Amino acid sequence: MLRLFIFSLVISFSPLIMAQEGFTVLFLGDSLTEGLGLETDQAFPNLIDERLKTEGYNNISIINAGISGSTSASALERMQWYVRSRPDLVILSLGANDGLRGLDVDNMKINLAETIEFAQSNGIKVALTGMLTPPNMGEEYTTSFAQVFPDLATEYNLDFMPFLLQDVAGIPELNQADGIHPNIEGSRIVADHVYNFLLPLIP
Amino acid sequence: MLWLKLAFKEISNNFRFSLFFIINLSIGLIGFIALDSFKNSIDAHLTNNSRAILTADAQISGNAPLTEIEFTLADDIFNAEYEFSDQISFLSMVAANDASRMSQLIGIDATYPQYGEFVLQEGGILTDELRQQLFSGNSIWVAESLMLTLGLSIGDSIKIGAMDYTITDMIEIDPSSTISVMSNFPAIYMGLEQIQATGLIQLGSRINYSRFYKFNEDVNMDTWEDDFRQAELEILGDTRRISMTTHQERSEDLGRILAYMNDYLGLIALIALFLAGVGAAYLFRSFFTSRFKDMAILMCLGGTPKQAYLMTLIQIVLLGSISAIIASSISFVTMPVLPMLFESFLPRGFVNEMELSSFILALFLGTIGSVICCLPILSKIYDLHPIALFHEKIQPSKSLPHWKRHTMSYAPILIVFWFLAIWQSSSVLIGSLFIASFLAAIFILGLVAWYILKYCGSFSNHSNVTQKLALRNLNRNRMGAISCFLAIGLGSLLINLIPQIEKGLQEEISQPDDFSVPDFFMFDIQPDQLEGLEAILASYGHNLAFVSPQVRARMESINDGIVDDFEETPDEQMQRRRSVNLTYQDKLKSSEELVEGEEWDGPWVFGSDDLPGISLELDFSERINAKVGDVISFDVQSVPISGRVMNLRTVDWNSFQPNFFISFQPGVLDPAPKTFIAAVSNVPEEQHLSIQNEIVEELPNISIINVGQLVASILDITNQISWGIKVMAYLAIFAGLVVLYSIARYEVKSRFWEINLLKILGANFKDVRNIVQIEFGILGFFAAFVGVSLSLLISYAISWFIFDSIWKISWSITAFSIVAITALSVLTALAATMSVLKQKPLQLLRAD
């Protein structure tokens, strides 16, 4: 109880977290969202933010809630933390690390489902981006992994972008030396795709 | 020729002295050879170990197939002949018996492994024949843990990709599995061609391509990794496409401790040399003084000082060479046997290697070293006049020798020791500082001695006859007493220096009191999973230890200044994004020590006047330039949170506990999204797999790393090092005491004349004994006291320069040094006195 009390106090004095005017989009994701290996303003949510501003969408604010290395297991707790900032829309982009670590696919589905349910029950619109896992994981795993995202989208009636790294994954010129994180050119392509996906969702 | 003959005769005539000189010097040299060869052996042993862990000398790897560009890049840096072995590895889900597990597939060629032992359960140590079997058909070798988890036995098959593979053997020992975190996933070995045929290597696959190198000669690879990065940046424009790893860098965990060990051994060798130098000079001085009369006679008979000089030089070189040869022979026989004696302490496969260089060095030190140390005394030959024969008590001239000759006789000692100090410490700065502090110590000791002896004179007025005599003796014979004081003081300094440094190093290497070897480290534990995890462990009778919350944040500012100079963070990425992992805790852990500021008292209360407290790790605070009292602001996942630095702490990184650079007072970060890190200790081997499997089954996102084997092997080596450091410290004390013994003995001998006189004048045994006792008690105690105090100062300075300020005063050794040195001085002096007292005064009159 005391914990909750302190928590609410901490939250209440923080200006960033106060309900903001206009429309707030929360990007809940992993290193792809955080922009690992890039400057802060080169991460795709930040590029979208910049583009929205230049195109005159001044009442839309963006929160980049990407944490490198995070798996779907952290989604619910983080969603609970950010719900205080009253986002209107959450772009849920988690799961890539589950796939890279070969984590149980059913479990990932449950984690994401709980997060979606929690957000929806708090009046937050949820949009989902899909993910693939590298072919070396074996066909059986990669297939069942990829299927989780469209299944969830159907089940919860979500706006769905089939693959976050569309036109970028596997292309060396668009990725950093590690072969999985987009470089600045790659990040711009991701931002363009997500921007087009996002725009119709904004009132 | 005549002088050579005479020199021989002199030596055989003074058989007792010669024997003593040889024995003393031999002991010193044996110690030196032992140290040197032990140091080389440790080096060789660890090199072999780290080679086995990498299975090669060096490796380049990248996530795209390696091409001629990369190979040429590496060749340019190696500049040496080599053999190579290629490898492809990646992670994949493999399935059998309706279950699947993530595994690490490794494709090897016919030259794997270049170092280390790879052992199969049925086939035994890897042979060409076994490798050929693996390369034919769809054969694989599988790690034991995967076999158990999937319920497999040899002969069964596993589905990898779209194909089935037959398990032809089980891996028992995989040298590369000890240190790599990747090995957290069980390994499956197959042929290089077979792995390419799995169909899993496609566009988008995450594959690791490596080439391993084994060099045909010894190469210095210290700068390779940096050179490679540099060349890569210049030619490929990116440093992360491929990376080079040398076996030296691979065992990085141990690197720091091993570097300490190396510096420490170098330091001991240096101190041993100084001790040997002081000892040899003293021994020779006593011999030389006793031979003064003979030399004066020789010169009466027409010999020139030059000839006398030459003869003495020949004697020293002869005695030194004999000692060096004896020491080398004894070492040659005993050194290979030593590891057998200490078998239980030494690592498996430890071979004490005898290096030719150790012998050459011993020979050099025995001969040239002896000559150099005796030069200042030798130079006194020039001041020797036949008139000395008519002095009742023959002593070298008290007048100072000509300044040029004086400087010339001391200069070689200084230069040689300076050179040796730089060589042993492999640093001009440290070597020079060592010599400088040694000279400063001589000056301080001399100064203190001067004042103490002066005070002895005035104090003597208030004492009884015996005390008066003793004190006045010291005061009158001030120059002689000062040189004795200097020798004992320097000896004490050197003796106490090593154990003092040893104490600090032991403290650093040893684990905290509540330490227990962790078997598992767990990451990414979600708050709601803690309970479930604890329940699983409880069912096996274990507890979670060191549970630490981890909160991701970004450091925004320090005292409102933007943090842009976030240097030297190990992770380039963290640096750029100023990402930090925060934790919060009630109080410091056992592995942490407060160095500045104070601990917080309970959780932070919202609304209190001050900001919540922050505790920073000392080195980290220096990196970000933050002090106690500074305000640091963070962006904790979109919430700005500021805190005030309340204290700085050091962290014992050898504690194998989760430790953080930044920790917060509780009550602030508690509600933020976080994961937990934890460890589990004392898990019996047979439970490892089932615990691991159950956690993977129930709480799949938790990363569980079995570190038991890794930690045990690190502990094994640190324990050996700790043992080595201790043995060396005792050796240094022992050698020092031997030298002190010869110093005290010489000093009493030089007082035969006085003792004799006292006896003739009617003093009884007791009085004489008391006088000697008081004199040597005062000299011994004060010299030891000042020497030991200086050693504390110097050891602190050494720790600061070489050992990252690791220093801990050892009161027990300090007290022991003072008491032991005082007692040794008095007892040796008394023993020598007794032998004088037993002789008849008349004999003594004739003796000299």
Tab-separated table of C-alpha atoms in Angstrom, chain A residues 29-187:
chain	number	residue	atom	x	y	z
A	29	GLY	CA	9.398	-2.059	-27.701
A	30	ASP	CA	12.954	-3.344	-27.515
A	31	SER	CA	16.297	-2.319	-29.023
A	32	LEU	CA	14.689	-1.784	-32.427
A	33	THR	CA	12.452	0.868	-30.877
A	34	GLU	CA	15.149	2.273	-28.611
A	35	GLY	CA	17.438	2.610	-31.629
A	36	LEU	CA	20.419	0.583	-30.483
A	37	GLY	CA	23.599	1.728	-32.196
A	38	LEU	CA	22.040	4.983	-33.364
A	39	GLU	CA	21.899	8.474	-31.956
A	40	THR	CA	18.809	9.083	-29.831
A	41	ASP	CA	17.142	11.211	-32.501
A	42	GLN	CA	17.749	8.536	-35.161
A	43	ALA	CA	15.542	5.877	-33.544
A	44	PHE	CA	12.451	5.351	-35.688
A	45	PRO	CA	9.906	6.707	-33.123
A	46	ASN	CA	11.998	9.881	-32.876
A	47	LEU	CA	12.194	10.178	-36.675
A	48	ILE	CA	8.402	9.854	-36.799
A	49	ASP	CA	8.099	12.524	-34.120
A	50	GLU	CA	10.258	14.854	-36.189
A	51	ARG	CA	8.241	14.201	-39.346
A	52	LEU	CA	4.927	14.735	-37.546
A	53	LYS	CA	6.172	18.112	-36.353
A	54	THR	CA	7.368	19.200	-39.777
A	55	GLU	CA	4.054	18.136	-41.277
A	56	GLY	CA	2.153	20.225	-38.787
A	57	TYR	CA	0.890	17.631	-36.322
A	58	ASN	CA	1.876	19.722	-33.340
A	59	ASN	CA	-0.521	18.248	-30.830
A	60	ILE	CA	0.865	14.730	-31.136
A	61	SER	CA	3.497	13.631	-28.666
A	62	ILE	CA	5.635	10.550	-28.865
A	63	ILE	CA	7.110	8.488	-26.020
A	64	ASN	CA	9.947	6.140	-26.951
A	65	ALA	CA	9.632	3.316	-24.446
A	66	GLY	CA	12.129	0.951	-26.031
A	67	ILE	CA	14.487	-1.030	-23.798
A	68	SER	CA	17.262	-3.029	-25.419
A	69	GLY	CA	17.190	-6.712	-24.645
A	70	SER	CA	13.671	-6.683	-23.241
A	71	THR	CA	11.383	-9.595	-23.930
A	72	SER	CA	7.602	-9.847	-24.024
A	73	ALA	CA	7.695	-10.829	-20.355
A	74	SER	CA	8.361	-7.224	-19.367
A	75	ALA	CA	5.508	-5.826	-21.452
A	76	LEU	CA	2.725	-5.834	-18.882
A	77	GLU	CA	4.694	-4.207	-16.069
A	78	ARG	CA	5.983	-1.509	-18.361
A	79	MET	CA	2.508	-0.907	-19.739
A	80	GLN	CA	1.320	-0.450	-16.155
A	81	TRP	CA	4.048	2.148	-15.586
A	82	TYR	CA	3.231	4.110	-18.709
A	83	VAL	CA	-0.521	4.006	-18.317
A	84	ARG	CA	-0.118	6.942	-15.912
A	85	SER	CA	1.090	9.071	-18.780
A	86	ARG	CA	-2.308	8.508	-20.398
A	87	PRO	CA	-1.222	7.466	-23.861
A	88	ASP	CA	-3.982	7.357	-26.430
A	89	LEU	CA	-2.289	4.784	-28.594
A	90	VAL	CA	0.342	2.165	-27.933
A	91	ILE	CA	2.425	0.691	-30.744
A	92	LEU	CA	3.382	-2.693	-29.331
A	93	SER	CA	6.644	-3.919	-30.887
A	94	LEU	CA	7.963	-6.616	-28.575
A	95	GLY	CA	8.912	-10.209	-29.273
A	96	ALA	CA	12.141	-9.965	-31.287
A	97	ASN	CA	14.275	-10.953	-28.297
A	98	ASP	CA	11.942	-13.826	-27.459
A	99	GLY	CA	12.609	-15.118	-30.955
A	100	LEU	CA	16.372	-14.640	-30.840
A	101	ARG	CA	16.544	-16.487	-27.549
A	102	GLY	CA	14.290	-19.270	-28.753
A	103	LEU	CA	11.778	-18.608	-25.972
A	104	ASP	CA	8.521	-20.459	-25.808
A	105	VAL	CA	6.122	-19.102	-28.433
A	106	ASP	CA	2.924	-19.795	-26.468
A	107	ASN	CA	4.343	-17.951	-23.525
A	108	MET	CA	5.146	-14.943	-25.662
A	109	LYS	CA	1.593	-14.934	-26.931
A	110	ILE	CA	0.211	-14.931	-23.384
A	111	ASN	CA	2.525	-12.066	-22.353
A	112	LEU	CA	1.469	-9.925	-25.289
A	113	ALA	CA	-2.206	-10.807	-24.870
A	114	GLU	CA	-2.184	-9.749	-21.211
A	115	THR	CA	-0.585	-6.462	-22.152
A	116	ILE	CA	-3.121	-5.809	-24.900
A	117	GLU	CA	-5.996	-6.615	-22.564
A	118	PHE	CA	-4.639	-4.333	-19.878
A	119	ALA	CA	-4.175	-1.441	-22.303
A	120	GLN	CA	-7.593	-1.871	-23.838
A	121	SER	CA	-9.258	-2.062	-20.441
A	122	ASN	CA	-7.636	1.288	-19.655
A	123	GLY	CA	-9.044	2.835	-22.780
A	124	ILE	CA	-5.801	2.798	-24.726
A	125	LYS	CA	-5.914	1.857	-28.379
A	126	VAL	CA	-3.396	-0.848	-29.296
A	127	ALA	CA	-1.625	-1.304	-32.614
A	128	LEU	CA	0.658	-4.299	-33.143
A	129	THR	CA	3.722	-4.767	-35.301
A	130	GLY	CA	4.745	-8.248	-36.375
A	131	MET	CA	8.160	-9.817	-36.148
A	132	LEU	CA	10.039	-12.684	-37.748
A	133	THR	CA	12.848	-14.719	-36.287
A	134	PRO	CA	15.982	-15.649	-38.272
A	135	PRO	CA	15.716	-18.805	-40.437
A	136	ASN	CA	18.581	-20.506	-38.568
A	137	MET	CA	16.169	-21.138	-35.714
A	138	GLY	CA	14.525	-23.847	-37.782
A	139	GLU	CA	11.342	-23.815	-39.825
A	140	GLU	CA	8.990	-25.120	-37.185
A	141	TYR	CA	9.948	-22.451	-34.688
A	142	THR	CA	10.084	-19.553	-37.145
A	143	THR	CA	6.648	-20.406	-38.523
A	144	SER	CA	4.890	-20.694	-35.186
A	145	PHE	CA	6.684	-17.587	-33.951
A	146	ALA	CA	5.601	-15.449	-36.906
A	147	GLN	CA	2.002	-16.682	-36.608
A	148	VAL	CA	1.557	-15.273	-33.078
A	149	PHE	CA	1.265	-11.670	-34.277
A	150	PRO	CA	-1.505	-11.972	-36.913
A	151	ASP	CA	-3.348	-14.307	-34.533
A	152	LEU	CA	-3.286	-11.699	-31.764
A	153	ALA	CA	-4.321	-8.963	-34.185
A	154	THR	CA	-7.346	-10.967	-35.239
A	155	GLU	CA	-8.212	-12.039	-31.722
A	156	TYR	CA	-8.131	-8.524	-30.265
A	157	ASN	CA	-9.148	-6.726	-33.411
A	158	LEU	CA	-5.961	-4.687	-33.611
A	159	ASP	CA	-4.491	-2.502	-36.284
A	160	PHE	CA	-1.636	-4.630	-37.538
A	161	MET	CA	1.588	-4.016	-39.413
A	162	PRO	CA	2.813	-7.458	-40.563
A	163	PHE	CA	6.559	-6.919	-40.193
A	164	LEU	CA	8.299	-4.045	-38.450
A	165	LEU	CA	11.541	-4.508	-40.403
A	166	GLN	CA	9.857	-4.744	-43.811
A	167	ASP	CA	12.350	-3.980	-46.642
A	168	VAL	CA	15.186	-3.699	-44.120
A	169	ALA	CA	15.806	-7.112	-42.508
A	170	GLY	CA	18.505	-9.192	-44.112
A	171	ILE	CA	19.807	-6.373	-46.334
A	172	PRO	CA	23.395	-5.697	-45.245
A	173	GLU	CA	23.446	-2.102	-46.566
A	174	LEU	CA	20.510	-1.153	-44.339
A	175	ASN	CA	21.740	-2.803	-41.190
A	176	GLN	CA	24.510	-2.313	-38.712
A	177	ALA	CA	27.467	-4.651	-38.608
A	178	ASP	CA	25.662	-6.998	-36.210
A	179	GLY	CA	23.256	-7.783	-39.054
A	180	ILE	CA	20.056	-7.306	-37.052
A	181	HIS	CA	19.810	-3.652	-36.031
A	182	PRO	CA	18.948	-1.114	-38.756
A	183	ASN	CA	21.486	1.601	-39.463
A	184	ILE	CA	20.379	5.172	-40.081
A	185	GLU	CA	19.186	4.425	-43.629
A	186	GLY	CA	17.351	1.352	-42.368
A	187	SER	CA	15.851	3.301	-39.518
